[in-house]
């Protein structure tokens, strides 16, 4: 095999990892979340724009504010997960570009002066970062339960502002009893890759 990553790590991050629907009551600490972010922040984004923002939902009061916005099938698991992360795209990410792209600080105005351009870039690059985040959760030995079954406008109004667009909500913790469904089929290499 031509992969350099240890097979145990490959299993942890991909082959054996599953979306979790139930969790134990073991808490996810701030230190774990910091370690996850400190790893995944190095994933590439266009112009190093890093537009993903994270709102951590821990308190009972915040969960009760979030639960009504979740689709019915996602409410109970969101109420009981040790930690819930709202992943959002910052549509004003360009304000950070002079710091994040110091060799080309004018990129802020040259490429991202229009809101529609920022929104499309923020959405795509935040989605990349969300994928890194999920892999980072797995690298911490935790399970992630990413969901898009929620009222996007309601979550934005309740937890964000007009400059931040919710992407997904991720339940995080140690998997509980019956946490995952059996592995579903995947497409084969030849179904996906074309060489021209």
mmCIF file of C-alpha atoms in Angstrom:
data_model
loop_
_atom_site.group_PDB
_atom_site.id
_atom_site.type_symbol
_atom_site.label_atom_id
_atom_site.label_comp_id
_atom_site.label_asym_id
_atom_site.label_seq_id
_atom_site.Cartn_x
_atom_site.Cartn_y
_atom_site.Cartn_z
ATOM 1 C CA UNK A 1 0.000 0.000 0.000
ATOM 2 C CA UNK A 2 1.284 3.456 -0.794
ATOM 3 C CA UNK A 3 -0.187 5.347 2.186
ATOM 4 C CA UNK A 4 2.312 6.621 4.750
ATOM 5 C CA UNK A 5 -0.203 7.056 7.580
ATOM 6 C CA UNK A 6 -0.220 4.165 10.052
ATOM 7 C CA UNK A 7 -3.096 1.686 9.373
ATOM 8 C CA UNK A 8 -4.409 2.198 12.931
ATOM 9 C CA UNK A 9 -4.697 5.941 12.261
ATOM 10 C CA UNK A 10 -6.317 5.235 8.889
ATOM 11 C CA UNK A 11 -8.956 3.149 10.676
ATOM 12 C CA UNK A 12 -9.469 5.772 13.385
ATOM 13 C CA UNK A 13 -9.943 8.612 10.916
ATOM 14 C CA UNK A 14 -11.773 6.840 8.090
ATOM 15 C CA UNK A 15 -12.371 3.087 7.820
ATOM 16 C CA UNK A 16 -13.727 2.399 11.308
ATOM 17 C CA UNK A 17 -15.126 5.869 12.020
ATOM 18 C CA UNK A 18 -18.895 6.264 11.975
ATOM 19 C CA UNK A 19 -21.418 9.024 12.443
ATOM 20 C CA UNK A 20 -22.559 8.773 16.059
ATOM 21 C CA UNK A 21 -26.208 9.042 17.032
ATOM 22 C CA UNK A 22 -25.831 8.271 20.736
ATOM 23 C CA UNK A 23 -23.140 9.247 23.208
ATOM 24 C CA UNK A 24 -21.931 8.393 26.673
ATOM 25 C CA UNK A 25 -22.190 11.102 29.315
ATOM 26 C CA UNK A 26 -18.399 11.620 29.375
ATOM 27 C CA UNK A 27 -17.770 15.323 28.895
ATOM 28 C CA UNK A 28 -15.777 16.851 26.043
ATOM 29 C CA UNK A 29 -13.347 19.312 27.580
ATOM 30 C CA UNK A 30 -12.275 22.742 26.385
ATOM 31 C CA UNK A 31 -8.750 21.329 26.143
ATOM 32 C CA UNK A 32 -9.941 18.636 23.726
ATOM 33 C CA UNK A 33 -11.707 21.199 21.557
ATOM 34 C CA UNK A 34 -8.612 23.421 21.587
ATOM 35 C CA UNK A 35 -6.443 20.449 20.540
ATOM 36 C CA UNK A 36 -8.864 19.630 17.708
ATOM 37 C CA UNK A 37 -8.793 23.204 16.445
ATOM 38 C CA UNK A 38 -5.011 23.470 16.803
ATOM 39 C CA UNK A 39 -4.691 20.450 14.501
ATOM 40 C CA UNK A 40 -7.313 21.220 11.865
ATOM 41 C CA UNK A 41 -6.517 24.921 11.488
ATOM 42 C CA UNK A 42 -3.651 23.866 9.209
ATOM 43 C CA UNK A 43 -6.000 22.430 6.567
ATOM 44 C CA UNK A 44 -5.798 24.467 3.347
ATOM 45 C CA UNK A 45 -8.359 27.033 2.218
ATOM 46 C CA UNK A 46 -8.247 29.413 -0.741
ATOM 47 C CA UNK A 47 -6.189 32.520 0.065
ATOM 48 C CA UNK A 48 -5.831 31.081 3.575
ATOM 49 C CA UNK A 49 -9.216 32.646 4.243
ATOM 50 C CA UNK A 50 -10.214 30.176 7.013
ATOM 51 C CA UNK A 51 -13.833 31.400 7.153
ATOM 52 C CA UNK A 52 -15.327 28.702 9.409
ATOM 53 C CA UNK A 53 -16.490 29.865 12.822
ATOM 54 C CA UNK A 54 -17.640 27.601 15.658
ATOM 55 C CA UNK A 55 -20.283 28.166 18.333
ATOM 56 C CA UNK A 56 -20.025 25.582 21.130
ATOM 57 C CA UNK A 57 -23.367 24.747 22.717
ATOM 58 C CA UNK A 58 -22.773 23.425 26.246
ATOM 59 C CA UNK A 59 -25.314 24.856 28.645
ATOM 60 C CA UNK A 60 -28.764 23.396 29.204
ATOM 61 C CA UNK A 61 -30.282 26.785 28.400
ATOM 62 C CA UNK A 62 -28.454 26.980 25.041
ATOM 63 C CA UNK A 63 -29.502 23.414 24.159
ATOM 64 C CA UNK A 64 -33.120 24.295 24.817
ATOM 65 C CA UNK A 65 -32.746 27.274 22.493
ATOM 66 C CA UNK A 66 -31.237 25.033 19.818
ATOM 67 C CA UNK A 67 -33.538 22.001 20.087
ATOM 68 C CA UNK A 68 -36.664 23.571 18.527
ATOM 69 C CA UNK A 69 -34.643 24.408 15.413
ATOM 70 C CA UNK A 70 -33.484 20.803 14.932
ATOM 71 C CA UNK A 71 -35.512 18.449 12.771
ATOM 72 C CA UNK A 72 -37.538 16.069 14.907
ATOM 73 C CA UNK A 73 -35.164 13.130 14.387
ATOM 74 C CA UNK A 74 -32.181 15.184 15.548
ATOM 75 C CA UNK A 75 -33.616 16.784 18.699
ATOM 76 C CA UNK A 76 -33.060 14.063 21.287
ATOM 77 C CA UNK A 77 -29.479 13.309 20.294
ATOM 78 C CA UNK A 78 -28.631 17.016 20.233
ATOM 79 C CA UNK A 79 -30.105 17.460 23.708
ATOM 80 C CA UNK A 80 -28.031 14.576 25.103
ATOM 81 C CA UNK A 81 -24.688 14.885 23.258
ATOM 82 C CA UNK A 82 -21.869 16.000 25.584
ATOM 83 C CA UNK A 83 -21.031 18.877 23.226
ATOM 84 C CA UNK A 84 -22.721 20.434 20.220
ATOM 85 C CA UNK A 85 -20.867 22.596 17.705
ATOM 86 C CA UNK A 86 -22.591 24.946 15.282
ATOM 87 C CA UNK A 87 -20.270 25.338 12.299
ATOM 88 C CA UNK A 88 -20.811 28.543 10.349
ATOM 89 C CA UNK A 89 -19.301 30.496 7.463
ATOM 90 C CA UNK A 90 -18.110 34.017 8.228
ATOM 91 C CA UNK A 91 -19.121 36.084 5.211
ATOM 92 C CA UNK A 92 -16.884 38.907 6.408
ATOM 93 C CA UNK A 93 -13.785 36.674 6.531
ATOM 94 C CA UNK A 94 -11.973 39.126 4.254
ATOM 95 C CA UNK A 95 -11.427 41.473 7.194
ATOM 96 C CA UNK A 96 -8.882 38.952 8.538
ATOM 97 C CA UNK A 97 -6.984 38.573 5.247
ATOM 98 C CA UNK A 98 -4.320 41.233 5.950
ATOM 99 C CA UNK A 99 -3.298 39.101 8.954
ATOM 100 C CA UNK A 100 -3.826 35.693 7.310
ATOM 101 C CA UNK A 101 -2.270 36.590 3.955
ATOM 102 C CA UNK A 102 0.466 39.056 4.946
ATOM 103 C CA UNK A 103 2.336 38.771 1.635
ATOM 104 C CA UNK A 104 -0.796 39.912 -0.252
ATOM 105 C CA UNK A 105 -2.949 41.968 2.134
ATOM 106 C CA UNK A 106 -4.658 43.780 -0.742
ATOM 107 C CA UNK A 107 -6.455 40.501 -1.630
ATOM 108 C CA UNK A 108 -9.121 41.700 0.797
ATOM 109 C CA UNK A 109 -10.155 44.458 -1.615
ATOM 110 C CA UNK A 110 -8.919 43.047 -4.926
ATOM 111 C CA UNK A 111 -10.880 39.786 -4.768
ATOM 112 C CA UNK A 112 -13.433 40.022 -1.975
ATOM 113 C CA UNK A 113 -15.000 43.466 -2.059
ATOM 114 C CA UNK A 114 -18.387 42.081 -3.188
ATOM 115 C CA UNK A 115 -20.609 40.299 -0.686
ATOM 116 C CA UNK A 116 -21.788 37.656 -3.184
ATOM 117 C CA UNK A 117 -18.171 36.651 -3.889
ATOM 118 C CA UNK A 118 -17.447 36.435 -0.175
ATOM 119 C CA UNK A 119 -20.541 34.311 0.474
ATOM 120 C CA UNK A 120 -19.689 31.746 -2.202
ATOM 121 C CA UNK A 121 -16.050 31.568 -1.069
ATOM 122 C CA UNK A 122 -16.997 31.389 2.599
ATOM 123 C CA UNK A 123 -19.467 28.582 1.939
ATOM 124 C CA UNK A 124 -17.063 26.438 -0.055
ATOM 125 C CA UNK A 125 -14.037 26.967 2.170
ATOM 126 C CA UNK A 126 -16.012 26.587 5.397
ATOM 127 C CA UNK A 127 -17.309 23.265 4.078
ATOM 128 C CA UNK A 128 -13.675 22.189 3.629
ATOM 129 C CA UNK A 129 -12.917 23.263 7.172
ATOM 130 C CA UNK A 130 -15.997 21.451 8.474
ATOM 131 C CA UNK A 131 -14.653 18.227 6.947
ATOM 132 C CA UNK A 132 -11.277 18.861 8.598
ATOM 133 C CA UNK A 133 -13.107 19.484 11.877
ATOM 134 C CA UNK A 134 -14.897 16.134 11.720
ATOM 135 C CA UNK A 135 -11.614 14.324 11.022
ATOM 136 C CA UNK A 136 -10.037 16.281 13.903
ATOM 137 C CA UNK A 137 -12.792 15.120 16.253
ATOM 138 C CA UNK A 138 -11.982 11.552 15.225
ATOM 139 C CA UNK A 139 -8.243 12.198 15.729
ATOM 140 C CA UNK A 140 -9.087 13.142 19.330
ATOM 141 C CA UNK A 141 -10.622 9.685 19.812
ATOM 142 C CA UNK A 142 -14.148 11.125 19.815
ATOM 143 C CA UNK A 143 -17.107 10.584 17.531
ATOM 144 C CA UNK A 144 -18.900 13.217 15.498
ATOM 145 C CA UNK A 145 -22.527 13.319 14.496
ATOM 146 C CA UNK A 146 -22.750 15.955 11.741
ATOM 147 C CA UNK A 147 -26.256 17.078 10.774
ATOM 148 C CA UNK A 148 -27.844 19.421 8.272
ATOM 149 C CA UNK A 149 -31.381 18.591 9.387
ATOM 150 C CA UNK A 150 -32.255 21.876 11.067
ATOM 151 C CA UNK A 151 -33.891 25.241 10.433
ATOM 152 C CA UNK A 152 -30.955 27.227 9.037
ATOM 153 C CA UNK A 153 -32.681 30.607 9.337
ATOM 154 C CA UNK A 154 -33.791 29.836 12.893
ATOM 155 C CA UNK A 155 -30.297 28.789 14.003
ATOM 156 C CA UNK A 156 -28.803 31.857 12.359
ATOM 157 C CA UNK A 157 -31.240 34.157 14.141
ATOM 158 C CA UNK A 158 -30.836 32.421 17.513
ATOM 159 C CA UNK A 159 -27.052 31.949 17.613
ATOM 160 C CA UNK A 160 -25.398 33.955 14.839
ATOM 161 C CA UNK A 161 -25.858 37.222 12.953
ATOM 162 C CA UNK A 162 -26.433 38.282 9.359
ATOM 163 C CA UNK A 163 -22.724 37.954 8.570
ATOM 164 C CA UNK A 164 -22.566 34.266 9.567
ATOM 165 C CA UNK A 165 -24.293 31.448 7.682
ATOM 166 C CA UNK A 166 -24.797 28.097 9.465
ATOM 167 C CA UNK A 167 -23.378 25.088 7.615
ATOM 168 C CA UNK A 168 -23.956 22.136 9.891
ATOM 169 C CA UNK A 169 -24.386 21.126 13.487
ATOM 170 C CA UNK A 170 -22.068 18.480 14.919
ATOM 171 C CA UNK A 171 -22.765 16.447 18.048
ATOM 172 C CA UNK A 172 -19.491 15.416 19.688
ATOM 173 C CA UNK A 173 -18.580 12.842 22.329
ATOM 174 C CA UNK A 174 -17.691 9.232 23.015
ATOM 175 C CA UNK A 175 -20.059 6.905 21.157
ATOM 176 C CA UNK A 176 -22.783 5.337 23.268
ATOM 177 C CA UNK A 177 -24.679 2.075 22.987
ATOM 178 C CA UNK A 178 -25.861 1.450 19.422
ATOM 179 C CA UNK A 179 -24.293 4.737 18.322
ATOM 180 C CA UNK A 180 -23.856 3.877 14.661
ATOM 181 C CA UNK A 181 -25.580 2.167 11.796
ATOM 182 C CA UNK A 182 -23.739 -0.490 9.781
ATOM 183 C CA UNK A 183 -21.290 0.861 7.196
ATOM 184 C CA UNK A 184 -23.099 1.810 3.989
ATOM 185 C CA UNK A 185 -21.638 1.017 0.558
ATOM 186 C CA UNK A 186 -19.157 3.362 -1.093
ATOM 187 C CA UNK A 187 -18.429 3.915 -4.765
ATOM 188 C CA UNK A 188 -15.379 2.147 -6.173
ATOM 189 C CA UNK A 189 -12.354 3.982 -7.511
ATOM 190 C CA UNK A 190 -13.349 3.345 -11.140
ATOM 191 C CA UNK A 191 -16.812 4.780 -10.474
ATOM 192 C CA UNK A 192 -15.320 8.078 -9.323
ATOM 193 C CA UNK A 193 -11.972 8.662 -11.009
ATOM 194 C CA UNK A 194 -11.509 9.375 -14.707
ATOM 195 C CA UNK A 195 -8.100 9.910 -16.252
ATOM 196 C CA UNK A 196 -7.937 12.092 -19.361
#
